[in-house]
Amino acid sequence: AQKITQTQPGMFVQEKEAVTLDCTYDTSDPSYGLFWYKQPSSGEMIFLIYQGSYDQQNATEGRYSLNFQKARKSANLVISASQLGDSAMYFCAMREAPLNRDDKIIFGKGTRLHILP
Amino acid sequence: DGGITQSPKYLFRKEGQNVTLSCEQNLNHDAMYWYRQDPGQGLRLIYYSQIVNDFQKGDIAEGYSVSREKKESFPLTVTSAQKNPTAFYLCATETMTVREQYFGPGTRLTVT
């Protein structure tokens, strides 16, 4: 079974609109961390935002926010006021038991976002 | 500047040849990782190392080898035993706080 599911292979959004990228995860561990990464066409992976399973509030970083719905095992990324430079591949990822040094990050298959001028 | 260096950005090899991909970091991070990415796919873990002189296999280690003789360096060798070596290879290091990973620019390997 997939641990991280990103159901939108591709999205087209008009510039300046808000964007929501979906991510659902599967874990039985009560302690876990969720990450979002951006991969532009250059290939480099850029860390965007982190949400811990025990965090009381949704994480925010500038124009990025994470809509964390624990009961639904959902961790959607919201980008406000999208810009042309937001066009990229976006990956959701999870680490179970973040304090366990043997644990690894598991990545979803990604969503390709296209921002239209 | 602190960061992760991967060289070269593009690498071409003939089938049957071993090739070594370089990954160097000056972030002073203990843990380093190698991932493989195929078109339209997420990242798959090849090998990782949490301390010098120690490393563990990831999910797709067959046909690859690594070494970790220095904290700053974690080279990956793609051997001739790797059936489909053509891919994009990413190296990452990890912090010990929330444990997010920082990635290098990647090496695109093409084997013909």
mmCIF file with all atom_site columns, C-alpha atoms in Angstrom:
data_model
loop_
_atom_site.group_PDB
_atom_site.id
_atom_site.type_symbol
_atom_site.label_atom_id
_atom_site.label_alt_id
_atom_site.label_comp_id
_atom_site.label_asym_id
_atom_site.label_entity_id
_atom_site.label_seq_id
_atom_site.pdbx_PDB_ins_code
_atom_site.Cartn_x
_atom_site.Cartn_y
_atom_site.Cartn_z
_atom_site.occupancy
_atom_site.B_iso_or_equiv
_atom_site.pdbx_formal_charge
_atom_site.auth_seq_id
_atom_site.auth_comp_id
_atom_site.auth_asym_id
_atom_site.auth_atom_id
_atom_site.pdbx_PDB_model_num
ATOM 1   C CA . ALA A 1 1   ? 0.000  0.000  0.000   1.00 0.00 ? 1   ALA A CA 1
ATOM 2   C CA . GLN A 1 2   ? 1.225  3.456  -0.798  1.00 0.00 ? 2   GLN A CA 1
ATOM 3   C CA . LYS A 1 3   ? 2.245  5.490  2.193   1.00 0.00 ? 3   LYS A CA 1
ATOM 4   C CA . ILE A 1 4   ? 1.907  8.843  0.411   1.00 0.00 ? 4   ILE A CA 1
ATOM 5   C CA . THR A 1 5   ? -0.740 9.491  -2.231  1.00 0.00 ? 5   THR A CA 1
ATOM 6   C CA . GLN A 1 6   ? -0.867 12.536 -4.446  1.00 0.00 ? 6   GLN A CA 1
ATOM 7   C CA . THR A 1 7   ? -3.935 12.147 -6.643  1.00 0.00 ? 7   THR A CA 1
ATOM 8   C CA . GLN A 1 8   ? -3.341 15.110 -8.975  1.00 0.00 ? 8   GLN A CA 1
ATOM 9   C CA . PRO A 1 9   ? -0.660 14.267 -11.552 1.00 0.00 ? 9   PRO A CA 1
ATOM 10  C CA . GLY A 1 10  ? -0.992 17.741 -13.089 1.00 0.00 ? 10  GLY A CA 1
ATOM 11  C CA . MET A 1 11  ? -2.749 21.041 -12.428 1.00 0.00 ? 11  MET A CA 1
ATOM 12  C CA . PHE A 1 12  ? -3.204 24.269 -14.373 1.00 0.00 ? 12  PHE A CA 1
ATOM 13  C CA . VAL A 1 13  ? -3.923 27.418 -12.387 1.00 0.00 ? 13  VAL A CA 1
ATOM 14  C CA . GLN A 1 14  ? -4.263 31.055 -13.348 1.00 0.00 ? 14  GLN A CA 1
ATOM 15  C CA . GLU A 1 15  ? -1.613 33.393 -11.966 1.00 0.00 ? 15  GLU A CA 1
ATOM 16  C CA . LYS A 1 16  ? -2.573 35.079 -8.672  1.00 0.00 ? 16  LYS A CA 1
ATOM 17  C CA . GLU A 1 17  ? -5.111 32.419 -7.778  1.00 0.00 ? 17  GLU A CA 1
ATOM 18  C CA . ALA A 1 18  ? -4.677 30.215 -4.715  1.00 0.00 ? 18  ALA A CA 1
ATOM 19  C CA . VAL A 1 19  ? -3.668 26.605 -5.281  1.00 0.00 ? 19  VAL A CA 1
ATOM 20  C CA . THR A 1 20  ? -4.308 23.502 -3.195  1.00 0.00 ? 20  THR A CA 1
ATOM 21  C CA . LEU A 1 21  ? -2.194 20.425 -3.807  1.00 0.00 ? 21  LEU A CA 1
ATOM 22  C CA . ASP A 1 22  ? -3.599 17.259 -2.288  1.00 0.00 ? 22  ASP A CA 1
ATOM 23  C CA . CYS A 1 23  ? -1.711 14.741 -0.189  1.00 0.00 ? 23  CYS A CA 1
ATOM 24  C CA . THR A 1 24  ? -2.982 11.834 1.867   1.00 0.00 ? 24  THR A CA 1
ATOM 25  C CA . TYR A 1 25  ? -0.801 9.565  3.924   1.00 0.00 ? 25  TYR A CA 1
ATOM 26  C CA . ASP A 1 26  ? -0.993 6.227  5.636   1.00 0.00 ? 26  ASP A CA 1
ATOM 27  C CA . THR A 1 27  ? 0.658  5.438  8.932   1.00 0.00 ? 27  THR A CA 1
ATOM 28  C CA . SER A 1 28  ? -0.179 3.717  12.189  1.00 0.00 ? 28  SER A CA 1
ATOM 29  C CA . ASP A 1 29  ? 2.603  5.513  14.014  1.00 0.00 ? 29  ASP A CA 1
ATOM 30  C CA . PRO A 1 30  ? 1.294  8.301  16.312  1.00 0.00 ? 30  PRO A CA 1
ATOM 31  C CA . SER A 1 31  ? 4.470  10.312 15.783  1.00 0.00 ? 31  SER A CA 1
ATOM 32  C CA . TYR A 1 32  ? 5.345  11.406 12.272  1.00 0.00 ? 32  TYR A CA 1
ATOM 33  C CA . GLY A 1 33  ? 6.387  14.389 10.228  1.00 0.00 ? 33  GLY A CA 1
ATOM 34  C CA . LEU A 1 34  ? 5.053  15.642 6.927   1.00 0.00 ? 34  LEU A CA 1
ATOM 35  C CA . PHE A 1 35  ? 7.060  17.612 4.367   1.00 0.00 ? 35  PHE A CA 1
ATOM 36  C CA . TRP A 1 36  ? 6.490  19.386 1.093   1.00 0.00 ? 36  TRP A CA 1
ATOM 37  C CA . TYR A 1 37  ? 9.208  19.890 -1.486  1.00 0.00 ? 37  TYR A CA 1
ATOM 38  C CA . LYS A 1 38  ? 9.279  21.849 -4.742  1.00 0.00 ? 38  LYS A CA 1
ATOM 39  C CA . GLN A 1 39  ? 11.260 20.640 -7.741  1.00 0.00 ? 39  GLN A CA 1
ATOM 40  C CA . PRO A 1 40  ? 11.681 23.217 -10.543 1.00 0.00 ? 40  PRO A CA 1
ATOM 41  C CA . SER A 1 41  ? 12.763 22.134 -14.009 1.00 0.00 ? 41  SER A CA 1
ATOM 42  C CA . SER A 1 42  ? 16.401 22.509 -12.918 1.00 0.00 ? 42  SER A CA 1
ATOM 43  C CA . GLY A 1 43  ? 15.915 19.363 -10.832 1.00 0.00 ? 43  GLY A CA 1
ATOM 44  C CA . GLU A 1 44  ? 16.935 20.580 -7.399  1.00 0.00 ? 44  GLU A CA 1
ATOM 45  C CA . MET A 1 45  ? 14.552 19.697 -4.547  1.00 0.00 ? 45  MET A CA 1
ATOM 46  C CA . ILE A 1 46  ? 13.645 22.682 -2.395  1.00 0.00 ? 46  ILE A CA 1
ATOM 47  C CA . PHE A 1 47  ? 12.232 22.174 1.109   1.00 0.00 ? 47  PHE A CA 1
ATOM 48  C CA . LEU A 1 48  ? 9.049  24.235 1.586   1.00 0.00 ? 48  LEU A CA 1
ATOM 49  C CA . ILE A 1 49  ? 7.276  23.375 4.808   1.00 0.00 ? 49  ILE A CA 1
ATOM 50  C CA . TYR A 1 50  ? 7.071  20.883 7.657   1.00 0.00 ? 50  TYR A CA 1
ATOM 51  C CA . GLN A 1 51  ? 4.203  19.707 9.887   1.00 0.00 ? 51  GLN A CA 1
ATOM 52  C CA . GLY A 1 52  ? 4.670  17.501 12.933  1.00 0.00 ? 52  GLY A CA 1
ATOM 53  C CA . SER A 1 53  ? 1.885  15.136 13.907  1.00 0.00 ? 53  SER A CA 1
ATOM 54  C CA . TYR A 1 54  ? 1.658  16.696 17.363  1.00 0.00 ? 54  TYR A CA 1
ATOM 55  C CA . ASP A 1 55  ? 1.708  20.289 16.154  1.00 0.00 ? 55  ASP A CA 1
ATOM 56  C CA . GLN A 1 56  ? -1.465 22.026 17.258  1.00 0.00 ? 56  GLN A CA 1
ATOM 57  C CA . GLN A 1 57  ? -1.494 24.598 14.492  1.00 0.00 ? 57  GLN A CA 1
ATOM 58  C CA . ASN A 1 58  ? -1.155 24.310 10.743  1.00 0.00 ? 58  ASN A CA 1
ATOM 59  C CA . ALA A 1 59  ? 2.330  25.163 9.534   1.00 0.00 ? 59  ALA A CA 1
ATOM 60  C CA . THR A 1 60  ? 2.842  28.321 7.488   1.00 0.00 ? 60  THR A CA 1
ATOM 61  C CA . GLU A 1 61  ? 5.884  29.657 5.613   1.00 0.00 ? 61  GLU A CA 1
ATOM 62  C CA . GLY A 1 62  ? 5.275  32.834 3.671   1.00 0.00 ? 62  GLY A CA 1
ATOM 63  C CA . ARG A 1 63  ? 2.830  32.046 0.855   1.00 0.00 ? 63  ARG A CA 1
ATOM 64  C CA . TYR A 1 64  ? 2.831  28.350 1.759   1.00 0.00 ? 64  TYR A CA 1
ATOM 65  C CA . SER A 1 65  ? 0.559  26.786 4.339   1.00 0.00 ? 65  SER A CA 1
ATOM 66  C CA . LEU A 1 66  ? -0.195 23.215 5.170   1.00 0.00 ? 66  LEU A CA 1
ATOM 67  C CA . ASN A 1 67  ? -3.839 22.238 5.704   1.00 0.00 ? 67  ASN A CA 1
ATOM 68  C CA . PHE A 1 68  ? -3.334 19.418 8.188   1.00 0.00 ? 68  PHE A CA 1
ATOM 69  C CA . GLN A 1 69  ? -6.389 17.251 8.862   1.00 0.00 ? 69  GLN A CA 1
ATOM 70  C CA . LYS A 1 70  ? -5.134 14.496 11.110  1.00 0.00 ? 70  LYS A CA 1
ATOM 71  C CA . ALA A 1 71  ? -8.314 12.442 11.312  1.00 0.00 ? 71  ALA A CA 1
ATOM 72  C CA . ARG A 1 72  ? -8.503 12.322 7.517   1.00 0.00 ? 72  ARG A CA 1
ATOM 73  C CA . LYS A 1 73  ? -4.727 11.738 7.215   1.00 0.00 ? 73  LYS A CA 1
ATOM 74  C CA . SER A 1 74  ? -4.558 14.649 4.864   1.00 0.00 ? 74  SER A CA 1
ATOM 75  C CA . ALA A 1 75  ? -1.769 17.225 4.488   1.00 0.00 ? 75  ALA A CA 1
ATOM 76  C CA . ASN A 1 76  ? -2.640 19.508 1.595   1.00 0.00 ? 76  ASN A CA 1
ATOM 77  C CA . LEU A 1 77  ? -0.283 22.285 0.535   1.00 0.00 ? 77  LEU A CA 1
ATOM 78  C CA . VAL A 1 78  ? -1.892 25.661 -0.091  1.00 0.00 ? 78  VAL A CA 1
ATOM 79  C CA . ILE A 1 79  ? -0.059 28.299 -2.129  1.00 0.00 ? 79  ILE A CA 1
ATOM 80  C CA . SER A 1 80  ? -1.627 31.725 -1.892  1.00 0.00 ? 80  SER A CA 1
ATOM 81  C CA . ALA A 1 81  ? -1.457 34.254 -4.741  1.00 0.00 ? 81  ALA A CA 1
ATOM 82  C CA . SER A 1 82  ? 0.336  31.961 -7.165  1.00 0.00 ? 82  SER A CA 1
ATOM 83  C CA . GLN A 1 83  ? 3.192  33.274 -9.284  1.00 0.00 ? 83  GLN A CA 1
ATOM 84  C CA . LEU A 1 84  ? 4.706  32.109 -12.578 1.00 0.00 ? 84  LEU A CA 1
ATOM 85  C CA . GLY A 1 85  ? 7.769  30.942 -10.634 1.00 0.00 ? 85  GLY A CA 1
ATOM 86  C CA . ASP A 1 86  ? 5.591  28.466 -8.742  1.00 0.00 ? 86  ASP A CA 1
ATOM 87  C CA . SER A 1 87  ? 5.403  26.274 -11.839 1.00 0.00 ? 87  SER A CA 1
ATOM 88  C CA . ALA A 1 88  ? 7.198  23.105 -10.768 1.00 0.00 ? 88  ALA A CA 1
ATOM 89  C CA . MET A 1 89  ? 6.765  19.580 -9.509  1.00 0.00 ? 89  MET A CA 1
ATOM 90  C CA . TYR A 1 90  ? 5.623  19.337 -5.889  1.00 0.00 ? 90  TYR A CA 1
ATOM 91  C CA . PHE A 1 91  ? 6.267  16.346 -3.665  1.00 0.00 ? 91  PHE A CA 1
ATOM 92  C CA . CYS A 1 92  ? 4.614  15.424 -0.403  1.00 0.00 ? 92  CYS A CA 1
ATOM 93  C CA . ALA A 1 93  ? 6.708  13.282 1.942   1.00 0.00 ? 93  ALA A CA 1
ATOM 94  C CA . MET A 1 94  ? 6.436  11.658 5.345   1.00 0.00 ? 94  MET A CA 1
ATOM 95  C CA . ARG A 1 95  ? 8.811  10.460 8.010   1.00 0.00 ? 95  ARG A CA 1
ATOM 96  C CA . GLU A 1 96  ? 7.440  8.115  10.645  1.00 0.00 ? 96  GLU A CA 1
ATOM 97  C CA . ALA A 1 97  ? 8.862  8.332  14.158  1.00 0.00 ? 97  ALA A CA 1
ATOM 98  C CA . PRO A 1 98  ? 10.958 11.433 13.435  1.00 0.00 ? 98  PRO A CA 1
ATOM 99  C CA . LEU A 1 99  ? 13.197 10.947 16.453  1.00 0.00 ? 99  LEU A CA 1
ATOM 100 C CA . ASN A 1 100 ? 14.199 7.491  15.287  1.00 0.00 ? 100 ASN A CA 1
ATOM 101 C CA . ARG A 1 101 ? 17.409 7.933  13.352  1.00 0.00 ? 101 ARG A CA 1
ATOM 102 C CA . ASP A 1 102 ? 16.790 4.779  11.335  1.00 0.00 ? 102 ASP A CA 1
ATOM 103 C CA . ASP A 1 103 ? 13.602 6.104  9.837   1.00 0.00 ? 103 ASP A CA 1
ATOM 104 C CA . LYS A 1 104 ? 13.551 7.402  6.310   1.00 0.00 ? 104 LYS A CA 1
ATOM 105 C CA . ILE A 1 105 ? 11.530 9.946  4.370   1.00 0.00 ? 105 ILE A CA 1
ATOM 106 C CA . ILE A 1 106 ? 9.003  8.437  1.949   1.00 0.00 ? 106 ILE A CA 1
ATOM 107 C CA . PHE A 1 107 ? 8.043  10.543 -1.062  1.00 0.00 ? 107 PHE A CA 1
ATOM 108 C CA . GLY A 1 108 ? 4.842  10.652 -3.063  1.00 0.00 ? 108 GLY A CA 1
ATOM 109 C CA . LYS A 1 109 ? 4.882  10.619 -6.874  1.00 0.00 ? 109 LYS A CA 1
ATOM 110 C CA . GLY A 1 110 ? 4.335  14.337 -7.138  1.00 0.00 ? 110 GLY A CA 1
ATOM 111 C CA . THR A 1 111 ? 1.989  16.866 -8.726  1.00 0.00 ? 111 THR A CA 1
ATOM 112 C CA . ARG A 1 112 ? 3.114  18.998 -11.652 1.00 0.00 ? 112 ARG A CA 1
ATOM 113 C CA . LEU A 1 113 ? 1.790  22.535 -11.246 1.00 0.00 ? 113 LEU A CA 1
ATOM 114 C CA . HIS A 1 114 ? 1.540  24.904 -14.202 1.00 0.00 ? 114 HIS A CA 1
ATOM 115 C CA . ILE A 1 115 ? 0.818  28.572 -13.502 1.00 0.00 ? 115 ILE A CA 1
ATOM 116 C CA . LEU A 1 116 ? -0.778 30.333 -16.476 1.00 0.00 ? 116 LEU A CA 1
ATOM 117 C CA . PRO A 1 117 ? -0.142 34.037 -17.152 1.00 0.00 ? 117 PRO A CA 1
ATOM 118 C CA . ASP B 2 1   ? 28.644 29.462 0.850   1.00 0.00 ? 1   ASP B CA 1
ATOM 119 C CA . GLY B 2 2   ? 27.180 26.457 2.647   1.00 0.00 ? 2   GLY B CA 1
ATOM 120 C CA . GLY B 2 3   ? 25.684 23.837 0.443   1.00 0.00 ? 3   GLY B CA 1
ATOM 121 C CA . ILE B 2 4   ? 25.749 20.530 -1.334  1.00 0.00 ? 4   ILE B CA 1
ATOM 122 C CA . THR B 2 5   ? 27.719 19.998 -4.510  1.00 0.00 ? 5   THR B CA 1
ATOM 123 C CA . GLN B 2 6   ? 27.083 17.255 -7.007  1.00 0.00 ? 6   GLN B CA 1
ATOM 124 C CA . SER B 2 7   ? 29.274 16.872 -10.025 1.00 0.00 ? 7   SER B CA 1
ATOM 125 C CA . PRO B 2 8   ? 29.018 16.625 -12.890 1.00 0.00 ? 8   PRO B CA 1
ATOM 126 C CA . LYS B 2 9   ? 25.500 17.811 -13.736 1.00 0.00 ? 9   LYS B CA 1
ATOM 127 C CA . TYR B 2 10  ? 25.349 15.542 -16.808 1.00 0.00 ? 10  TYR B CA 1
ATOM 128 C CA . LEU B 2 11  ? 27.208 12.265 -17.179 1.00 0.00 ? 11  LEU B CA 1
ATOM 129 C CA . PHE B 2 12  ? 27.322 9.882  -20.125 1.00 0.00 ? 12  PHE B CA 1
ATOM 130 C CA . ARG B 2 13  ? 28.686 6.348  -19.983 1.00 0.00 ? 13  ARG B CA 1
ATOM 131 C CA . LYS B 2 14  ? 28.761 3.230  -22.072 1.00 0.00 ? 14  LYS B CA 1
ATOM 132 C CA . GLU B 2 15  ? 26.966 0.157  -20.822 1.00 0.00 ? 15  GLU B CA 1
ATOM 133 C CA . GLY B 2 16  ? 29.215 -2.117 -18.784 1.00 0.00 ? 16  GLY B CA 1
ATOM 134 C CA . GLN B 2 17  ? 31.259 0.683  -17.233 1.00 0.00 ? 17  GLN B CA 1
ATOM 135 C CA . ASN B 2 18  ? 31.197 1.609  -13.570 1.00 0.00 ? 18  ASN B CA 1
ATOM 136 C CA . VAL B 2 19  ? 30.685 5.300  -12.854 1.00 0.00 ? 19  VAL B CA 1
ATOM 137 C CA . THR B 2 20  ? 31.063 7.293  -9.624  1.00 0.00 ? 20  THR B CA 1
ATOM 138 C CA . LEU B 2 21  ? 28.854 10.252 -8.789  1.00 0.00 ? 21  LEU B CA 1
ATOM 139 C CA . SER B 2 22  ? 30.234 12.834 -6.427  1.00 0.00 ? 22  SER B CA 1
ATOM 140 C CA . CYS B 2 23  ? 28.429 14.435 -3.475  1.00 0.00 ? 23  CYS B CA 1
ATOM 141 C CA . GLU B 2 24  ? 30.176 16.949 -1.207  1.00 0.00 ? 24  GLU B CA 1
ATOM 142 C CA . GLN B 2 25  ? 28.663 19.052 1.596   1.00 0.00 ? 25  GLN B CA 1
ATOM 143 C CA . ASN B 2 26  ? 29.923 21.780 3.897   1.00 0.00 ? 26  ASN B CA 1
ATOM 144 C CA . LEU B 2 27  ? 26.786 22.042 6.020   1.00 0.00 ? 27  LEU B CA 1
ATOM 145 C CA . ASN B 2 28  ? 28.308 19.878 8.760   1.00 0.00 ? 28  ASN B CA 1
ATOM 146 C CA . HIS B 2 29  ? 25.307 17.560 8.602   1.00 0.00 ? 29  HIS B CA 1
ATOM 147 C CA . ASP B 2 30  ? 25.867 14.052 9.889   1.00 0.00 ? 30  ASP B CA 1
ATOM 148 C CA . ALA B 2 31  ? 23.452 12.180 7.646   1.00 0.00 ? 31  ALA B CA 1
ATOM 149 C CA . MET B 2 32  ? 23.677 11.886 3.868   1.00 0.00 ? 32  MET B CA 1
ATOM 150 C CA . TYR B 2 33  ? 21.399 10.172 1.381   1.00 0.00 ? 33  TYR B CA 1
ATOM 151 C CA . TRP B 2 34  ? 21.323 9.069  -2.257  1.00 0.00 ? 34  TRP B CA 1
ATOM 152 C CA . TYR B 2 35  ? 18.074 8.975  -4.212  1.00 0.00 ? 35  TYR B CA 1
ATOM 153 C CA . ARG B 2 36  ? 17.170 7.953  -7.704  1.00 0.00 ? 36  ARG B CA 1
ATOM 154 C CA . GLN B 2 37  ? 14.410 9.685  -9.666  1.00 0.00 ? 37  GLN B CA 1
ATOM 155 C CA . ASP B 2 38  ? 12.905 8.350  -12.883 1.00 0.00 ? 38  ASP B CA 1
ATOM 156 C CA . PRO B 2 39  ? 10.688 10.430 -15.184 1.00 0.00 ? 39  PRO B CA 1
ATOM 157 C CA . GLY B 2 40  ? 7.304  11.171 -13.641 1.00 0.00 ? 40  GLY B CA 1
ATOM 158 C CA . GLN B 2 41  ? 8.235  9.395  -10.438 1.00 0.00 ? 41  GLN B CA 1
ATOM 159 C CA . GLY B 2 42  ? 9.018  10.304 -6.875  1.00 0.00 ? 42  GLY B CA 1
ATOM 160 C CA . LEU B 2 43  ? 12.336 9.676  -5.195  1.00 0.00 ? 43  LEU B CA 1
ATOM 161 C CA . ARG B 2 44  ? 13.551 6.218  -4.276  1.00 0.00 ? 44  ARG B CA 1
ATOM 162 C CA . LEU B 2 45  ? 16.225 5.724  -1.643  1.00 0.00 ? 45  LEU B CA 1
ATOM 163 C CA . ILE B 2 46  ? 19.418 3.963  -2.725  1.00 0.00 ? 46  ILE B CA 1
ATOM 164 C CA . TYR B 2 47  ? 21.772 4.260  0.262   1.00 0.00 ? 47  TYR B CA 1
ATOM 165 C CA . TYR B 2 48  ? 22.133 6.419  3.343   1.00 0.00 ? 48  TYR B CA 1
ATOM 166 C CA . SER B 2 49  ? 24.767 7.134  5.922   1.00 0.00 ? 49  SER B CA 1
ATOM 167 C CA . GLN B 2 50  ? 24.233 8.616  9.361   1.00 0.00 ? 50  GLN B CA 1
ATOM 168 C CA . ILE B 2 51  ? 27.865 8.694  10.487  1.00 0.00 ? 51  ILE B CA 1
ATOM 169 C CA . VAL B 2 52  ? 31.300 8.357  8.966   1.00 0.00 ? 52  VAL B CA 1
ATOM 170 C CA . ASN B 2 53  ? 32.352 4.807  8.049   1.00 0.00 ? 53  ASN B CA 1
ATOM 171 C CA . ASP B 2 54  ? 28.797 3.530  8.308   1.00 0.00 ? 54  ASP B CA 1
ATOM 172 C CA . PHE B 2 55  ? 26.018 3.260  5.723   1.00 0.00 ? 55  PHE B CA 1
ATOM 173 C CA . GLN B 2 56  ? 22.796 1.322  5.134   1.00 0.00 ? 56  GLN B CA 1
ATOM 174 C CA . LYS B 2 57  ? 20.992 0.047  2.077   1.00 0.00 ? 57  LYS B CA 1
ATOM 175 C CA . GLY B 2 58  ? 17.837 1.786  1.013   1.00 0.00 ? 58  GLY B CA 1
ATOM 176 C CA . ASP B 2 59  ? 14.992 0.387  -1.038  1.00 0.00 ? 59  ASP B CA 1
ATOM 177 C CA . ILE B 2 60  ? 16.869 -0.052 -4.324  1.00 0.00 ? 60  ILE B CA 1
ATOM 178 C CA . ALA B 2 61  ? 20.529 -0.671 -3.396  1.00 0.00 ? 61  ALA B CA 1
ATOM 179 C CA . GLU B 2 62  ? 21.209 -3.477 -5.875  1.00 0.00 ? 62  GLU B CA 1
ATOM 180 C CA . GLY B 2 63  ? 23.819 -2.486 -8.441  1.00 0.00 ? 63  GLY B CA 1
ATOM 181 C CA . TYR B 2 64  ? 25.060 0.477  -6.396  1.00 0.00 ? 64  TYR B CA 1
ATOM 182 C CA . SER B 2 65  ? 27.822 0.968  -3.844  1.00 0.00 ? 65  SER B CA 1
ATOM 183 C CA . VAL B 2 66  ? 28.843 3.842  -1.559  1.00 0.00 ? 66  VAL B CA 1
ATOM 184 C CA . SER B 2 67  ? 31.555 4.884  0.858   1.00 0.00 ? 67  SER B CA 1
ATOM 185 C CA . ARG B 2 68  ? 31.640 7.415  3.686   1.00 0.00 ? 68  ARG B CA 1
ATOM 186 C CA . GLU B 2 69  ? 35.272 8.000  4.619   1.00 0.00 ? 69  GLU B CA 1
ATOM 187 C CA . LYS B 2 70  ? 34.748 11.678 5.421   1.00 0.00 ? 70  LYS B CA 1
ATOM 188 C CA . LYS B 2 71  ? 31.801 13.558 6.880   1.00 0.00 ? 71  LYS B CA 1
ATOM 189 C CA . GLU B 2 72  ? 31.772 15.896 3.901   1.00 0.00 ? 72  GLU B CA 1
ATOM 190 C CA . SER B 2 73  ? 31.709 13.278 1.154   1.00 0.00 ? 73  SER B CA 1
ATOM 191 C CA . PHE B 2 74  ? 29.376 10.450 0.137   1.00 0.00 ? 74  PHE B CA 1
ATOM 192 C CA . PRO B 2 75  ? 30.205 9.187  -3.377  1.00 0.00 ? 75  PRO B CA 1
ATOM 193 C CA . LEU B 2 76  ? 27.878 6.773  -5.172  1.00 0.00 ? 76  LEU B CA 1
ATOM 194 C CA . THR B 2 77  ? 29.188 4.179  -7.632  1.00 0.00 ? 77  THR B CA 1
ATOM 195 C CA . VAL B 2 78  ? 26.779 2.884  -10.238 1.00 0.00 ? 78  VAL B CA 1
ATOM 196 C CA . THR B 2 79  ? 28.121 -0.529 -11.199 1.00 0.00 ? 79  THR B CA 1
ATOM 197 C CA . SER B 2 80  ? 27.620 -2.526 -14.362 1.00 0.00 ? 80  SER B CA 1
ATOM 198 C CA . ALA B 2 81  ? 25.291 -4.782 -12.348 1.00 0.00 ? 81  ALA B CA 1
ATOM 199 C CA . GLN B 2 82  ? 22.650 -2.021 -12.247 1.00 0.00 ? 82  GLN B CA 1
ATOM 200 C CA . LYS B 2 83  ? 20.189 -3.018 -14.958 1.00 0.00 ? 83  LYS B CA 1
ATOM 201 C CA . ASN B 2 84  ? 18.698 0.398  -15.725 1.00 0.00 ? 84  ASN B CA 1
ATOM 202 C CA . PRO B 2 85  ? 21.176 3.040  -14.571 1.00 0.00 ? 85  PRO B CA 1
ATOM 203 C CA . THR B 2 86  ? 19.890 5.921  -16.678 1.00 0.00 ? 86  THR B CA 1
ATOM 204 C CA . ALA B 2 87  ? 18.175 8.263  -14.211 1.00 0.00 ? 87  ALA B CA 1
ATOM 205 C CA . PHE B 2 88  ? 18.455 11.496 -12.245 1.00 0.00 ? 88  PHE B CA 1
ATOM 206 C CA . TYR B 2 89  ? 20.440 11.052 -9.027  1.00 0.00 ? 89  TYR B CA 1
ATOM 207 C CA . LEU B 2 90  ? 19.992 13.327 -6.031  1.00 0.00 ? 90  LEU B CA 1
ATOM 208 C CA . CYS B 2 91  ? 22.156 13.575 -2.955  1.00 0.00 ? 91  CYS B CA 1
ATOM 209 C CA . ALA B 2 92  ? 20.751 14.982 0.284   1.00 0.00 ? 92  ALA B CA 1
ATOM 210 C CA . THR B 2 93  ? 21.886 15.839 3.774   1.00 0.00 ? 93  THR B CA 1
ATOM 211 C CA . GLU B 2 94  ? 19.774 16.020 6.879   1.00 0.00 ? 94  GLU B CA 1
ATOM 212 C CA . THR B 2 95  ? 19.461 18.247 9.910   1.00 0.00 ? 95  THR B CA 1
ATOM 213 C CA . MET B 2 96  ? 18.863 16.893 13.378  1.00 0.00 ? 96  MET B CA 1
ATOM 214 C CA . THR B 2 97  ? 16.077 19.328 14.240  1.00 0.00 ? 97  THR B CA 1
ATOM 215 C CA . VAL B 2 98  ? 12.874 18.546 12.365  1.00 0.00 ? 98  VAL B CA 1
ATOM 216 C CA . ARG B 2 99  ? 15.007 16.407 10.108  1.00 0.00 ? 99  ARG B CA 1
ATOM 217 C CA . GLU B 2 100 ? 14.128 17.946 6.811   1.00 0.00 ? 100 GLU B CA 1
ATOM 218 C CA . GLN B 2 101 ? 16.512 17.083 4.017   1.00 0.00 ? 101 GLN B CA 1
ATOM 219 C CA . TYR B 2 102 ? 18.504 19.470 1.884   1.00 0.00 ? 102 TYR B CA 1
ATOM 220 C CA . PHE B 2 103 ? 19.271 18.429 -1.654  1.00 0.00 ? 103 PHE B CA 1
ATOM 221 C CA . GLY B 2 104 ? 22.082 18.959 -4.105  1.00 0.00 ? 104 GLY B CA 1
ATOM 222 C CA . PRO B 2 105 ? 21.450 20.008 -7.716  1.00 0.00 ? 105 PRO B CA 1
ATOM 223 C CA . GLY B 2 106 ? 21.496 16.408 -8.953  1.00 0.00 ? 106 GLY B CA 1
ATOM 224 C CA . THR B 2 107 ? 23.389 14.458 -11.617 1.00 0.00 ? 107 THR B CA 1
ATOM 225 C CA . ARG B 2 108 ? 21.635 13.222 -14.733 1.00 0.00 ? 108 ARG B CA 1
ATOM 226 C CA . LEU B 2 109 ? 23.259 9.940  -15.779 1.00 0.00 ? 109 LEU B CA 1
ATOM 227 C CA . THR B 2 110 ? 22.727 8.502  -19.235 1.00 0.00 ? 110 THR B CA 1
ATOM 228 C CA . VAL B 2 111 ? 24.039 5.048  -20.067 1.00 0.00 ? 111 VAL B CA 1
ATOM 229 C CA . THR B 2 112 ? 23.941 3.843  -23.665 1.00 0.00 ? 112 THR B CA 1
#
